Coordinates of C-alpha atoms and ligand atoms in Angstrom, one line a residue:
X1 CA 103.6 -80.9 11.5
X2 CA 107.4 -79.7 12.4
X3 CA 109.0 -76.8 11.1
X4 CA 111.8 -79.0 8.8
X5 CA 108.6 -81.0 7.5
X6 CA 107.3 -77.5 5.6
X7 CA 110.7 -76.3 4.8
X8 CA 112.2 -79.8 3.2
X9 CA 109.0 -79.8 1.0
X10 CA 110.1 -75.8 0.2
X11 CA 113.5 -76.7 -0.9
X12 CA 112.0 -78.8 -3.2
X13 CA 110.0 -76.3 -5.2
X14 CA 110.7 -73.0 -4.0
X15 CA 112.8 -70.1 -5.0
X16 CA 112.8 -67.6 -2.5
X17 CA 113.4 -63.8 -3.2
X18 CA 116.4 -62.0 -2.6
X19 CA 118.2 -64.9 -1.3
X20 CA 121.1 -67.0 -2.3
X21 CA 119.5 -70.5 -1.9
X22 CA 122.6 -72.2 -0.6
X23 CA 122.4 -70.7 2.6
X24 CA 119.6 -72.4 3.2
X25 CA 121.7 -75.5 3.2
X26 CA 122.9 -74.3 6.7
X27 CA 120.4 -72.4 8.0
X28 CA 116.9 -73.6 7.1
X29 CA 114.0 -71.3 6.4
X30 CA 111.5 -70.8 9.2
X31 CA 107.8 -72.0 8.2
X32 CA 105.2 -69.7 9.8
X33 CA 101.6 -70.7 10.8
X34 CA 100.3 -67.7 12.4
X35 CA 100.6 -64.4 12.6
X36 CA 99.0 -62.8 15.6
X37 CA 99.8 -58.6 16.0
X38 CA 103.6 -57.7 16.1
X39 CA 104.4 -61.7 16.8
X40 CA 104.7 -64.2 13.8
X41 CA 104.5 -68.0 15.0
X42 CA 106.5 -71.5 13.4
X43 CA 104.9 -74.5 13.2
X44 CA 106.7 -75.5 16.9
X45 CA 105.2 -73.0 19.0
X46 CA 108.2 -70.2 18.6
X47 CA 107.4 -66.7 18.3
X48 CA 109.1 -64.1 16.8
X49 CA 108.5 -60.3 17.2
X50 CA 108.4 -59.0 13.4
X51 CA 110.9 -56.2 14.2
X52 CA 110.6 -55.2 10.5
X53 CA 107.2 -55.0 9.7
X54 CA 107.3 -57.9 7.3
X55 CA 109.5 -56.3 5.1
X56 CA 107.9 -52.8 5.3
X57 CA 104.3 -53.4 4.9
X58 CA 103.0 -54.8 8.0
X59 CA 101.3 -51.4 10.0
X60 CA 98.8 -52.5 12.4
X61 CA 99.9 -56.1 13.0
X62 CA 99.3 -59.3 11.4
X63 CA 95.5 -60.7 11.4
X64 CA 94.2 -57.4 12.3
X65 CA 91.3 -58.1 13.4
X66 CA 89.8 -54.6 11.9
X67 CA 90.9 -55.6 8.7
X68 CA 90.3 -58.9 8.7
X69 CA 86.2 -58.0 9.0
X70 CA 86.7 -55.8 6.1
X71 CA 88.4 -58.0 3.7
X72 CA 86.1 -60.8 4.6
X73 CA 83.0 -58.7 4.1
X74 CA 84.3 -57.4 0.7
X75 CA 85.5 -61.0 -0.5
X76 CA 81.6 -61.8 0.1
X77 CA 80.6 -59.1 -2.1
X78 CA 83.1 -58.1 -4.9
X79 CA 86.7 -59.9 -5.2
X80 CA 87.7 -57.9 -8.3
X81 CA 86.8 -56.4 -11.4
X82 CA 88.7 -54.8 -14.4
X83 CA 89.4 -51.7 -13.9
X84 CA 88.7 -50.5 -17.3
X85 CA 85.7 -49.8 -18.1
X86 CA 84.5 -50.7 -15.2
X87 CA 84.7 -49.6 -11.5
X88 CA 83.6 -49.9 -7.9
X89 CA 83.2 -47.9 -5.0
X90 CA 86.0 -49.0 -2.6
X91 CA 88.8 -47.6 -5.2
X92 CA 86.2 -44.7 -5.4
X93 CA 86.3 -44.1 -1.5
X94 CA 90.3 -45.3 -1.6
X95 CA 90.6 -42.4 -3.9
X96 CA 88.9 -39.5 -2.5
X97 CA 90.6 -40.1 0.5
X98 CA 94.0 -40.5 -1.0
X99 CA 93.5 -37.8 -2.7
X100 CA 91.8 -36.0 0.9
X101 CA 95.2 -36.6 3.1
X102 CA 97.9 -36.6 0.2
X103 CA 99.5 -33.0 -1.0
X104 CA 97.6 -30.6 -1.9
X105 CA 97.2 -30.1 -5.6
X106 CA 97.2 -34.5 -6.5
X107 CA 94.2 -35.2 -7.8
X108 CA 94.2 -38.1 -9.6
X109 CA 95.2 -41.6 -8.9
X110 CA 96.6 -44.6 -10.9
X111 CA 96.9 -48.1 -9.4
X112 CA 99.3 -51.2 -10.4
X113 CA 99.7 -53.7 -7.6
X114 CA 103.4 -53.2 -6.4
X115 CA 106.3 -50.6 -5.8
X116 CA 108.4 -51.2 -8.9
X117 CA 105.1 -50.9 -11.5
X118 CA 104.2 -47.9 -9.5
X119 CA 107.9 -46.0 -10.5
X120 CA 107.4 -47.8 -14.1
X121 CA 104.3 -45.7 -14.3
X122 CA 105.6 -42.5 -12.6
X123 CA 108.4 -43.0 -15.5
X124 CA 106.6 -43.6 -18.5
X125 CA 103.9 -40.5 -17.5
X126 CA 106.6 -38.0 -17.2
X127 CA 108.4 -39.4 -20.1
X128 CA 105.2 -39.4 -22.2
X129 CA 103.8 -35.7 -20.3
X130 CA 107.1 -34.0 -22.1
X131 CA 106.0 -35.7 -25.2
X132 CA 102.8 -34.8 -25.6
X133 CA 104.4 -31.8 -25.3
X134 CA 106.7 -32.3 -28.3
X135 CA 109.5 -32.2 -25.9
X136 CA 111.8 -35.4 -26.1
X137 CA 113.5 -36.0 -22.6
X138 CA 114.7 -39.6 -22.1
X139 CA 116.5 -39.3 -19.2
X140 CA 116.1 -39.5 -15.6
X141 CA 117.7 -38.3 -12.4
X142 CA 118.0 -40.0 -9.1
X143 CA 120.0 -40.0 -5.9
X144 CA 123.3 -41.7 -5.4
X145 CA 122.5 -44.7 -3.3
X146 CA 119.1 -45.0 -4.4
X147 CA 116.6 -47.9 -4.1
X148 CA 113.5 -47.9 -6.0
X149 CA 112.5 -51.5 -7.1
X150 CA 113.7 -54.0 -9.1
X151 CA 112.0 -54.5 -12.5
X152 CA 114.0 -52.6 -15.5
X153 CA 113.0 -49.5 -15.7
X154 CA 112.9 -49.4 -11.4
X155 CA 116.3 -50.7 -11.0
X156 CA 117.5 -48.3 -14.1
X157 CA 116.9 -45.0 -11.7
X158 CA 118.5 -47.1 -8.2
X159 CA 121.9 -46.7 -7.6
X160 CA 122.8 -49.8 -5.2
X161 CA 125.2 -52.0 -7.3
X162 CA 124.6 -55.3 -5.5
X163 CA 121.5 -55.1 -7.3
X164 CA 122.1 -53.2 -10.2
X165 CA 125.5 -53.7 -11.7
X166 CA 124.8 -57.6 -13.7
X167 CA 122.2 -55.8 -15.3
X168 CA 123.7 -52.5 -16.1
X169 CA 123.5 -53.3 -20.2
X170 CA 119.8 -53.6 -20.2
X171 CA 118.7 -51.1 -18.7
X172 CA 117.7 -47.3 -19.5
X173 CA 119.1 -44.3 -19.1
X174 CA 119.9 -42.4 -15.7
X175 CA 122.8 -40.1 -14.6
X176 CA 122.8 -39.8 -10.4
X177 CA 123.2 -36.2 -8.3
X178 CA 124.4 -36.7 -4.9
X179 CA 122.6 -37.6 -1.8
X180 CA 123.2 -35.4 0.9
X181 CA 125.6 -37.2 3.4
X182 CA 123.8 -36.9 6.7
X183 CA 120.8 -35.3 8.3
X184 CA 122.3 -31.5 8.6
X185 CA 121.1 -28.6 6.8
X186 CA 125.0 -27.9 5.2
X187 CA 125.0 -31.3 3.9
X188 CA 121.4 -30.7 2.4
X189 CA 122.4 -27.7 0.7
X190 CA 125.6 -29.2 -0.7
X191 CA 123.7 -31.4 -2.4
X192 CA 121.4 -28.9 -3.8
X193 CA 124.5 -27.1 -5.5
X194 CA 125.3 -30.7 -7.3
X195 CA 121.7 -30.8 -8.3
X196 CA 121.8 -27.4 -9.7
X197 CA 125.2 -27.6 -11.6
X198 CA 123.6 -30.9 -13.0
X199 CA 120.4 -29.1 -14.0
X200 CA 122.5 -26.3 -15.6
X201 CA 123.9 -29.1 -18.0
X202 CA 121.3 -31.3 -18.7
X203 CA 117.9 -29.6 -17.9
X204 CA 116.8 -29.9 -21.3
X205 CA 117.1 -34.0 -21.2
X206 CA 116.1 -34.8 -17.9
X207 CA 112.5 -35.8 -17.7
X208 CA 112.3 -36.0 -13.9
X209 CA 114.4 -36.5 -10.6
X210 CA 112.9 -39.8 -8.8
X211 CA 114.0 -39.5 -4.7
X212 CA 113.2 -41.6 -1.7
X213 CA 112.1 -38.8 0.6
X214 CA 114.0 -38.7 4.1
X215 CA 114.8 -42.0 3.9
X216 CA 117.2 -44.0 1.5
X217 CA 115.6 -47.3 2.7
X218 CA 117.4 -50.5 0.5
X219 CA 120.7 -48.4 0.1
X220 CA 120.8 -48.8 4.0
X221 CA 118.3 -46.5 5.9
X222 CA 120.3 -43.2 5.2
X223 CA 118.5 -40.2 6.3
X224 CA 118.8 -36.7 5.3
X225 CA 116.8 -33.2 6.0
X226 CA 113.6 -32.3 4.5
X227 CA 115.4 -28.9 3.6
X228 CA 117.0 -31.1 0.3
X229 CA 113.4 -31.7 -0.7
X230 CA 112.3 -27.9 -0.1
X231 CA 115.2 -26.5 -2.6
X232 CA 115.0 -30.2 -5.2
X233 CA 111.8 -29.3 -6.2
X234 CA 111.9 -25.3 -6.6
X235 CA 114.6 -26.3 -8.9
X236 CA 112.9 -29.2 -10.9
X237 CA 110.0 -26.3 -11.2
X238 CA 112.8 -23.6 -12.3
X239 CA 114.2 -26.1 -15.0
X240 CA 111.1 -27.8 -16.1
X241 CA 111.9 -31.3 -15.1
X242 CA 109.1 -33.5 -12.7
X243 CA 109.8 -34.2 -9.3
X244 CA 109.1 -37.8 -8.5
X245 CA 108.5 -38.7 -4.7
X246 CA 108.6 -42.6 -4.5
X247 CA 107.0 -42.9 -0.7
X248 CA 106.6 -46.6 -1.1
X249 CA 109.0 -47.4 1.9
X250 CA 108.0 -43.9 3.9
X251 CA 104.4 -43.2 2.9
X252 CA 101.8 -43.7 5.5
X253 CA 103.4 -42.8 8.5
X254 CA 106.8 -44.1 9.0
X255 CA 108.7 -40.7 9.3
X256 CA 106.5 -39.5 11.7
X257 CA 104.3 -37.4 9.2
X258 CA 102.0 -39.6 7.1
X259 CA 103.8 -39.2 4.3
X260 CA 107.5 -37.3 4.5
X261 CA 106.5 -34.8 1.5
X262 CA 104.8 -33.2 4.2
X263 CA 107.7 -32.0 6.1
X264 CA 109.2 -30.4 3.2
X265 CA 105.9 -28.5 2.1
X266 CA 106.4 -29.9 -1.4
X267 CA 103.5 -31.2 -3.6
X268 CA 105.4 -33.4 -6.0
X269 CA 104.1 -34.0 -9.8
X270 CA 104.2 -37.5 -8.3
X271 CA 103.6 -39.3 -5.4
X272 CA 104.4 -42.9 -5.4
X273 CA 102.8 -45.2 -2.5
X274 CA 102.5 -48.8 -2.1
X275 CA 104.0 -51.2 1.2
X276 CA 101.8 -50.1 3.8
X277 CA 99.2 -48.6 1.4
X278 CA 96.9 -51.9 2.5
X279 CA 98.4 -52.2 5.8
X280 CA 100.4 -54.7 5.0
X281 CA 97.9 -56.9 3.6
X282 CA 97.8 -57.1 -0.2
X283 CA 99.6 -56.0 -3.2
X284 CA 98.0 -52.8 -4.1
X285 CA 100.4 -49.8 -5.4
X286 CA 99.0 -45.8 -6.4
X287 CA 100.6 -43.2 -8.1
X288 CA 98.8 -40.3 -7.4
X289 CA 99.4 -37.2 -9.8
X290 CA 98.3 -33.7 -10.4
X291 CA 95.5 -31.9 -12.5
X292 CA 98.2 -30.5 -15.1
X293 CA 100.1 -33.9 -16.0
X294 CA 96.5 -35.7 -16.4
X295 CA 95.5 -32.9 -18.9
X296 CA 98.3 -34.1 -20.8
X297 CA 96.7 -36.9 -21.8
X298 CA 93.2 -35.8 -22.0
X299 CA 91.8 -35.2 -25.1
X300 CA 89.5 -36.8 -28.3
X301 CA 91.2 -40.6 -28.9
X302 CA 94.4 -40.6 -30.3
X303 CA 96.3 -43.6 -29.3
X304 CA 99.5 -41.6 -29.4
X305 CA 98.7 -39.5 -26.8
X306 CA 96.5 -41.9 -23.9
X307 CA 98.2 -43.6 -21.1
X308 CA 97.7 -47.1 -22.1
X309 CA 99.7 -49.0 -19.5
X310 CA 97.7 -51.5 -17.3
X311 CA 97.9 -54.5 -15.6
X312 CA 95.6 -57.3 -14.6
X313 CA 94.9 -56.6 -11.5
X314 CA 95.2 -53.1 -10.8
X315 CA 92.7 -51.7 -8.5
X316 CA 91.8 -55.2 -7.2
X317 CA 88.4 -55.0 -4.6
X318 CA 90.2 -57.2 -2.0
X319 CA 93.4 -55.0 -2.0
X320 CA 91.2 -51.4 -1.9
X321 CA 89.0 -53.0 0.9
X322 CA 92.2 -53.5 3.1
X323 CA 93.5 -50.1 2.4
X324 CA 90.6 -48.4 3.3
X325 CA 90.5 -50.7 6.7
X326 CA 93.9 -49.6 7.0
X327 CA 93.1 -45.2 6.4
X328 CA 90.3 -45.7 8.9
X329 CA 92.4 -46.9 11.7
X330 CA 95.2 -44.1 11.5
X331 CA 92.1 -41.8 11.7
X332 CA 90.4 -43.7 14.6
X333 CA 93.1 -44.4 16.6
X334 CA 95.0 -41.1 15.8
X335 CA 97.9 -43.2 14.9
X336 CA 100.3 -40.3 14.0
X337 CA 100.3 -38.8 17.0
X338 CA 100.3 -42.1 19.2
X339 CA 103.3 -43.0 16.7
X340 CA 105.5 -40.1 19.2
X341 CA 105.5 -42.3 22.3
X342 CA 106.4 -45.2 20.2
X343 CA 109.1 -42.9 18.0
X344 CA 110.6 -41.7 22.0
X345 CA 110.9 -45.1 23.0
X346 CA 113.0 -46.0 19.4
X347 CA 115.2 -42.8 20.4
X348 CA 115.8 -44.6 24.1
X349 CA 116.8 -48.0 22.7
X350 CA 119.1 -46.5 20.7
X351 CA 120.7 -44.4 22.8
X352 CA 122.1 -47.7 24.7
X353 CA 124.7 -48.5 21.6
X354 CA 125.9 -44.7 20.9
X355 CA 129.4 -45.4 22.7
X356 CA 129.7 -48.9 21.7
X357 CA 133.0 -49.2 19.8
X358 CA 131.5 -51.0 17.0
X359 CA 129.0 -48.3 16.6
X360 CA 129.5 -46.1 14.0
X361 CA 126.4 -44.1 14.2
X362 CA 122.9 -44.3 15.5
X363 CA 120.3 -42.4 13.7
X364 CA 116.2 -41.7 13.8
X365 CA 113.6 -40.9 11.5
X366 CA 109.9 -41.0 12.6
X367 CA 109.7 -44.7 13.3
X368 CA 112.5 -46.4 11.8
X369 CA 115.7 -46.6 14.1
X370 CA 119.0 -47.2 13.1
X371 CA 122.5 -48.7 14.2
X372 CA 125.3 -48.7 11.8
X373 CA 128.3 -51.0 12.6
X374 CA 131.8 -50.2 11.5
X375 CA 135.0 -52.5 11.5
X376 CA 133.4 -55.6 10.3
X377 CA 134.7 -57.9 7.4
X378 CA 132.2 -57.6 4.7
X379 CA 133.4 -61.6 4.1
X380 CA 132.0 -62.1 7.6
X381 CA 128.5 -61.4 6.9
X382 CA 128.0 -59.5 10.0
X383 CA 124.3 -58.4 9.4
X384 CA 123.4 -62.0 8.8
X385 CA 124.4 -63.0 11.9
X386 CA 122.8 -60.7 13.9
X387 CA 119.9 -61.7 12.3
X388 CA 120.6 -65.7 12.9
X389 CA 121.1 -64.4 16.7
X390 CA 118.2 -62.5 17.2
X391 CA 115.9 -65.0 15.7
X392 CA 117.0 -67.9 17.8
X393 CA 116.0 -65.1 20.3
X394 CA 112.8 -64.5 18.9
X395 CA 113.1 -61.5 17.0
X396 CA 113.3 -60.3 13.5
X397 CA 114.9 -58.4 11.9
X398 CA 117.4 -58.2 8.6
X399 CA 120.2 -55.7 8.3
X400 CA 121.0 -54.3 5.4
X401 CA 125.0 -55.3 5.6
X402 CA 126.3 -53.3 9.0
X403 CA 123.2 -51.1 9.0
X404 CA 120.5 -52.7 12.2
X405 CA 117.2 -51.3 11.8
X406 CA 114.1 -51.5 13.4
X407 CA 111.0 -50.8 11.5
X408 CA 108.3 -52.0 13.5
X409 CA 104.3 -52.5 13.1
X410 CA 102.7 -49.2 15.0
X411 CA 100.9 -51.6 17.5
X412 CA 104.3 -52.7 18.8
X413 CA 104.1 -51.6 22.7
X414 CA 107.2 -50.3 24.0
X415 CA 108.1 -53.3 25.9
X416 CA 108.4 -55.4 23.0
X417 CA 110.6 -52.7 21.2
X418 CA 112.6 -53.3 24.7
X419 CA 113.2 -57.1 23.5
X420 CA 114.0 -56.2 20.2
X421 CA 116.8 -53.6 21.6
X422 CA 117.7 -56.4 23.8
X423 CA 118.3 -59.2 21.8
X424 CA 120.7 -56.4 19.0
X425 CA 123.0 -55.6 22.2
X426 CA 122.9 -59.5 23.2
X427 CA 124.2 -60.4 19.4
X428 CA 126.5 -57.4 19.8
X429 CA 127.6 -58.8 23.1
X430 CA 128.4 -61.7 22.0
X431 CA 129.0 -62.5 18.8
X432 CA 133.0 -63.4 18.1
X433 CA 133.9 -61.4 15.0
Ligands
LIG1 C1 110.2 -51.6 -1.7 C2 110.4 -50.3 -2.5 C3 110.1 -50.2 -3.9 C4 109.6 -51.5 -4.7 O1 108.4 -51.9 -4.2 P1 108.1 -53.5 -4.5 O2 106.6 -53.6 -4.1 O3 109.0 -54.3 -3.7 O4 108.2 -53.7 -6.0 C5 110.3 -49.1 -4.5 N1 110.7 -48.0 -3.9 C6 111.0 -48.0 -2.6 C7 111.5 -46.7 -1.9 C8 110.9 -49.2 -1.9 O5 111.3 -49.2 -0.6

């Protein structure tokens, strides 16, 4: 079996995601077989070193052999059941110990099975909190540059146009506050005043602000201080609007806290996880709320008033088995603090490119490391052709237009983060632009 006998047979049938499927008529797509810790393998015996955790998810490497045991051993006892009506006790454990390491003051979790449904549920329950209520809020607030998924209602409250603008007349409404424009505290607190001054207009429409915390992953890994968070949500309390924390892309360990809320002392009203949730594993998603918004809902039946969203396979047995493989080994391996050495040795590769001409900025949260080009043609494509020349050097990774990034799996040692930085100054090197 070759590579090009898998991917011919792909081009056939397949439709692959954020891709324009042309390209493939130039660069075919690489058919994996294995996947063995931080290295992924083709049908021909290459490896690559997944230098972006699968696209976020991947935390303790591919076939873990941890997890593995544990999915296996739940697929022989319960695959899934609906959850309504019904339930079974690995979402119980799942949820006492979400609820255990999570902010104080969330007590109550609601699954769906990926990012986007996850902000469509953290939507609709602070939409329909106000209303039960009687108050009648319809609009939302997010960050300029923001990414949170790409169904409707997820793609109404992001703020990148690439994938937003075609499909600006169907979706709802959302009004954006800036993002603060680097990691200082000044530029934190400018963006506070916006906020405010937005806030002093519109308080009594706005049903919640929706933020990325720390990290502005899709829009292109910008980074900003934990002070924006801090002031964000005294205000939303101040003004009576929710405060929405989508951690899909930061929860569970990737700024260096296990989840970023943390290191701006806030509880939000909501606290959106997914990506690494099951280690990287299976779809499973969580939106974890507190005590006051589920007593919103709570009372004798009355249609009106109940949360009746669901889908098919929320809280599926397979998916909570792997996250709660996946919570045990950050507690037995003490993964957050290990995470420094590894977080040290992201800081050291990047220091190499800070003079580079081409370098605009390097930049660092927790474990995800940045290098942002400047000068290139957008026509030229330069982030795709890093990421041509570092896979036919066996890494991957895919930047987001001139923005490199490295987002690896926590078992990555630090000479394999070596290769990675390797192979980005090779490309840099000498790639003719
Ligand atoms: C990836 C992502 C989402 C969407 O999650 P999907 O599982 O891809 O639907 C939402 N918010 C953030 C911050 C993300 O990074």
């Amino acid at each position: 079996m070759t590579n090009q006998h898998i991917s011919n047979r792909d081009m056939n049938v397949l439709w692959h995601p954020c891709t324009q499927m042309k390209d493939h008529e130039t660069f075919p797509i690489i058919p994996i077989a294995k996947g063995k810790g931080v290295y992924l393998e083709d049908f021909e015996g290459n490896y690559y070193i997944d230098g972006i955790s699968s696209w976020w998810v991947n935390l303790f490497g591919h076939s873990n052999p941890y997890i593995n045991n544990k999915v296996k051993e739940q697929l022989d006892t319960l695959e899934h059941v609906i959850l309504a009506g019904f339930t079974h006790e690995g979402i119980v454990d799942l949820s006492e110990r979400l609820v255990g390491l999570a902010p104080e003051g969330l007590t109550r979790c609601f699954y769906a099975d990926n990012g986007s449904s996850a902000v469509e549920v953290a939507l609709k329950m602070s939409y329909h909190a106000h209303r039960n209520q009687g108050k009648e809020k319809g609009l939302f607030v997010s960050l300029s540059n923001s990414y949170h998924g790409e169904t409707l209602g997820a793609l109404s409250v992001g703020d990148v146009a690439l994938y937003k603008e075609t499909y600006e007349p169907l979706l709802i409404r959302s009004v954006q506050t800036p993002c603060p424009i680097d990691q200082s505290i000044q530029a934190a607190q400018e963006a506070v005043s916006h906020f405010e001054k937005l806030l002093k207009e519109k308080s009594h429409e706005i049903a919640a602000l929706i933020v990325e915390p720390l990290v502005q992953g899709a829009g292109g890994m910008v980074m900003y201080h934990p002070s924006y968070l801090t002031q964000a949500k005294r205000l939303c309390t101040e003004y009576g609007i929710h405060f929405i924390a989508d951690e899909v892309m930061v929860g569970f360990g990737r700024t260096g806290t296990l989840f970023a809320c943390e290191q701006a002392d806030i509880t939000p009203d909501f606290l959106v996880l997914s990506k690494g949730l099951t280690g990287g594993y299976l779809p499973l998603s969580v939106v974890m709320t507190t005590e006051s918004i589920y007593g919103e809902f709570y009372c004798d039946y009355n249609p009106y008033r109940s949360f009746l969203h669901s889908h098919s396979y929320t809280g599926n047995a397979l998916a909570c088995a792997a996250a709660n493989a996946t919570l045990d080994l950050f507690e037995k391996d003490k993964v957050i603090e290990a995470n420094h050495r590894l977080a040290s040795a992201i800081n050291d590769g990047l220091k190499r490119f800070v003079s580079r001409k081409e370098v605009k900025e390097i930049r660092q949260c927790g474990m995800i490391g940045v290098i942002e080009l400047q000068g290139f043609d957008a026509a030229k494509r330069i982030g795709v052709q890093i990421h041509r020349h570092c896979l036919a050097n066996g890494i991957l990774i895919r930047p987001l237009g001139s923005v490199i990034y490295v987002m690896p799996p926590y078992i990555i040692t630090v000479e394999e983060l070596g290769c990675i930085f390797d192979a980005i100054e090779s490309a840099l090197n000498e790639l003719t632009l």
